[in-house]
Amino acid sequence: MIKALSAVTIAAFVAAAMTILPSFAPRVEASVPQALAKADRLPIRTASASCAVQHWPTMDASCLRRSNWKAGVQPVRVVTTDRN
């Protein structure tokens, strides 16, 4: 009998705490998030007219090269659907 009474009492205290405690929390207002300025972006490099019309994998090698890159050829990420 005492176990049942103590279980009911604890449950009542927990229910009261869950009902009363959220009223002490500060009010939150919805707003639109502010866009942050990013300073670490790379400069946008425009493609030449001849390179813009070419498609992978038949691109000319000169379109894959950068003048400021040491290795010379841009790395290419190949994505396949093969799941073997």
Coordinates of N, CA and C in Angstrom, one line a residue:
M1 N 0.8 -1.2 0.0 CA 0.0 0.0 0.0 C 0.9 1.3 0.0
I2 N 1.9 1.2 0.7 CA 2.8 2.4 0.8 C 3.5 2.6 -0.5
K3 N 3.9 1.5 -1.2 CA 4.6 1.7 -2.5 C 3.7 2.3 -3.5
A4 N 2.4 1.9 -3.5 CA 1.5 2.4 -4.5 C 1.2 3.9 -4.2
L5 N 1.1 4.3 -2.9 CA 0.8 5.6 -2.5 C 2.0 6.5 -2.9
S6 N 3.2 6.0 -2.6 CA 4.4 6.8 -3.0 C 4.6 7.0 -4.5
A7 N 4.2 5.9 -5.3 CA 4.3 6.0 -6.7 C 3.3 7.1 -7.2
V8 N 2.1 7.1 -6.7 CA 1.1 8.1 -7.1 C 1.6 9.5 -6.7
T9 N 2.2 9.6 -5.6 CA 2.6 10.9 -5.1 C 3.8 11.4 -6.0
I10 N 4.7 10.6 -6.3 CA 5.8 11.0 -7.2 C 5.3 11.3 -8.6
A11 N 4.4 10.6 -9.1 CA 3.8 10.9 -10.4 C 3.1 12.2 -10.4
A12 N 2.4 12.5 -9.3 CA 1.7 13.8 -9.2 C 2.7 15.0 -9.1
F13 N 3.8 14.8 -8.4 CA 4.8 15.8 -8.4 C 5.5 16.0 -9.8
V14 N 5.7 15.0 -10.5 CA 6.3 15.1 -11.8 C 5.3 15.7 -12.7
A15 N 4.1 15.4 -12.7 CA 3.1 16.0 -13.6 C 2.9 17.5 -13.2
A16 N 3.0 17.9 -12.0 CA 2.9 19.3 -11.6 C 4.1 20.0 -12.0
A17 N 5.3 19.4 -11.9 CA 6.5 20.1 -12.4 C 6.5 20.3 -13.9
M18 N 6.0 19.3 -14.6 CA 6.0 19.4 -16.1 C 4.9 20.5 -16.5
T19 N 4.0 20.7 -15.7 CA 2.9 21.7 -16.0 C 3.4 23.1 -15.6
I20 N 4.1 23.3 -14.5 CA 4.4 24.6 -14.0 C 5.7 25.1 -14.5
L21 N 6.7 24.3 -14.6 CA 8.1 24.8 -15.0 C 8.2 25.4 -16.3
P22 N 7.5 25.0 -17.4 CA 7.6 25.7 -18.7 C 7.1 27.1 -18.6
S23 N 6.3 27.5 -17.7 CA 5.9 28.9 -17.6 C 7.0 29.8 -17.2
F24 N 8.0 29.3 -16.6 CA 9.2 30.2 -16.2 C 10.2 30.4 -17.3
A25 N 10.1 29.7 -18.4 CA 11.0 29.8 -19.5 C 10.7 31.2 -20.2
P26 N 11.8 31.8 -20.8 CA 11.6 33.0 -21.5 C 10.8 32.8 -22.8
R27 N 10.1 33.8 -23.2 CA 9.3 33.7 -24.4 C 10.2 33.7 -25.6
V28 N 9.9 33.0 -26.6 CA 10.6 32.9 -27.9 C 9.8 33.4 -29.0
E29 N 10.3 34.3 -29.8 CA 9.6 34.8 -30.9 C 10.2 34.3 -32.2
A30 N 9.3 34.0 -33.1 CA 9.8 33.5 -34.4 C 10.3 34.6 -35.3
S31 N 11.4 34.4 -36.0 CA 11.9 35.5 -36.8 C 12.7 34.8 -38.0
V32 N 13.0 35.6 -39.0 CA 13.7 35.1 -40.1 C 15.2 35.1 -39.7
P33 N 15.9 34.0 -40.0 CA 17.4 34.1 -39.6 C 18.1 35.1 -40.5
Q34 N 19.1 35.7 -39.9 CA 19.9 36.7 -40.7 C 21.0 36.0 -41.4
A35 N 21.2 36.4 -42.7 CA 22.3 35.8 -43.5 C 23.6 36.4 -43.0
L36 N 24.6 35.5 -42.8 CA 25.9 35.9 -42.4 C 26.8 36.1 -43.6
A37 N 27.6 37.1 -43.6 CA 28.5 37.3 -44.7 C 29.7 36.3 -44.6
K38 N 30.1 35.6 -45.6 CA 31.2 34.7 -45.6 C 32.4 35.3 -46.3
A39 N 33.5 35.3 -45.6 CA 34.7 36.0 -46.1 C 35.7 34.9 -46.7
D40 N 35.4 33.7 -46.5 CA 36.3 32.6 -46.9 C 35.9 32.0 -48.2
R41 N 35.2 32.6 -49.0 CA 34.8 32.0 -50.3 C 35.8 32.3 -51.4
L42 N 36.0 31.3 -52.2 CA 36.9 31.5 -53.3 C 36.3 32.4 -54.4
P43 N 37.2 33.1 -55.1 CA 36.7 33.9 -56.2 C 36.0 33.1 -57.3
I44 N 35.0 33.6 -57.9 CA 34.3 32.9 -58.9 C 35.0 33.1 -60.2
R45 N 35.4 32.0 -60.9 CA 36.1 32.0 -62.1 C 35.1 31.7 -63.2
T46 N 35.0 32.7 -64.2 CA 34.1 32.5 -65.3 C 34.8 31.6 -66.4
A47 N 34.0 30.8 -67.0 CA 34.6 29.9 -68.0 C 34.6 30.6 -69.3
S48 N 35.5 30.3 -70.1 CA 35.6 31.0 -71.5 C 34.4 30.4 -72.3
A49 N 34.1 31.1 -73.4 CA 33.0 30.7 -74.2 C 33.2 29.3 -74.8
S50 N 34.4 29.0 -75.2 CA 34.7 27.6 -75.8 C 34.6 26.5 -74.7
C51 N 34.9 26.8 -73.5 CA 34.8 25.8 -72.4 C 33.4 25.7 -71.9
A52 N 32.6 26.7 -72.0 CA 31.3 26.7 -71.4 C 30.4 25.7 -72.2
V53 N 30.6 25.5 -73.5 CA 29.7 24.7 -74.3 C 30.2 23.2 -74.3
Q54 N 31.3 22.9 -73.7 CA 31.8 21.5 -73.7 C 31.3 20.8 -72.5
H55 N 31.1 19.5 -72.6 CA 30.6 18.6 -71.6 C 31.5 17.5 -71.2
W56 N 31.4 17.1 -70.0 CA 32.3 15.9 -69.6 C 31.8 14.7 -70.2
P57 N 32.6 13.8 -70.7 CA 34.0 13.5 -70.6 C 34.7 14.0 -71.8
T58 N 34.1 14.7 -72.7 CA 34.8 15.1 -73.9 C 35.3 16.5 -73.9
M59 N 35.8 17.0 -72.7 CA 36.3 18.3 -72.6 C 37.7 18.4 -73.0
D60 N 38.0 19.6 -73.6 CA 39.4 19.8 -74.0 C 40.3 20.0 -72.8
A61 N 41.5 19.5 -72.8 CA 42.4 19.6 -71.7 C 42.7 21.0 -71.2
S62 N 42.7 22.0 -72.1 CA 42.9 23.4 -71.8 C 41.8 23.9 -70.9
C63 N 40.6 23.3 -70.9 CA 39.5 23.8 -70.1 C 39.7 23.3 -68.6
L64 N 40.5 22.3 -68.4 CA 40.7 21.7 -67.1 C 41.9 22.3 -66.4
R65 N 42.6 23.2 -67.0 CA 43.8 23.8 -66.4 C 43.5 25.2 -65.8
R66 N 44.2 25.5 -64.7 CA 44.1 26.8 -64.1 C 45.5 27.4 -64.1
S67 N 45.6 28.6 -64.3 CA 46.9 29.2 -64.3 C 47.5 29.4 -62.9
N68 N 46.7 29.5 -61.9 CA 47.2 29.7 -60.6 C 47.3 28.4 -59.8
W69 N 47.1 27.2 -60.4 CA 47.1 25.9 -59.7 C 48.4 25.2 -60.0
K70 N 49.1 24.7 -59.0 CA 50.4 24.1 -59.3 C 50.3 22.8 -60.1
A71 N 49.4 21.9 -59.8 CA 49.3 20.6 -60.5 C 48.8 20.8 -61.9
G72 N 48.0 21.8 -62.2 CA 47.6 22.1 -63.5 C 46.2 21.6 -63.9
V73 N 45.8 20.4 -63.5 CA 44.6 19.8 -63.8 C 43.7 19.8 -62.6
Q74 N 42.4 20.2 -62.8 CA 41.5 20.2 -61.7 C 41.1 18.7 -61.3
P75 N 40.9 18.4 -60.1 CA 40.5 17.1 -59.7 C 39.0 16.9 -60.1
V76 N 38.6 15.8 -60.5 CA 37.2 15.5 -60.9 C 36.7 14.4 -60.0
R77 N 35.5 14.6 -59.4 CA 34.8 13.6 -58.6 C 33.9 12.8 -59.5
V78 N 34.1 11.5 -59.5 CA 33.3 10.6 -60.3 C 32.3 9.9 -59.4
V79 N 31.0 10.0 -59.7 CA 30.0 9.4 -58.9 C 29.3 8.4 -59.8
T80 N 29.2 7.2 -59.3 CA 28.5 6.1 -60.1 C 27.3 5.6 -59.3
T81 N 26.4 4.9 -59.9 CA 25.3 4.3 -59.3 C 25.5 2.8 -59.0
D82 N 26.7 2.3 -59.3 CA 27.0 0.9 -59.1 C 27.1 0.6 -57.6
R83 N 26.3 -0.3 -57.1 CA 26.4 -0.5 -55.6 C 26.9 -1.9 -55.3
N84 N 27.7 -2.5 -56.2 CA 28.3 -3.8 -55.9 C 29.3 -3.9 -54.9

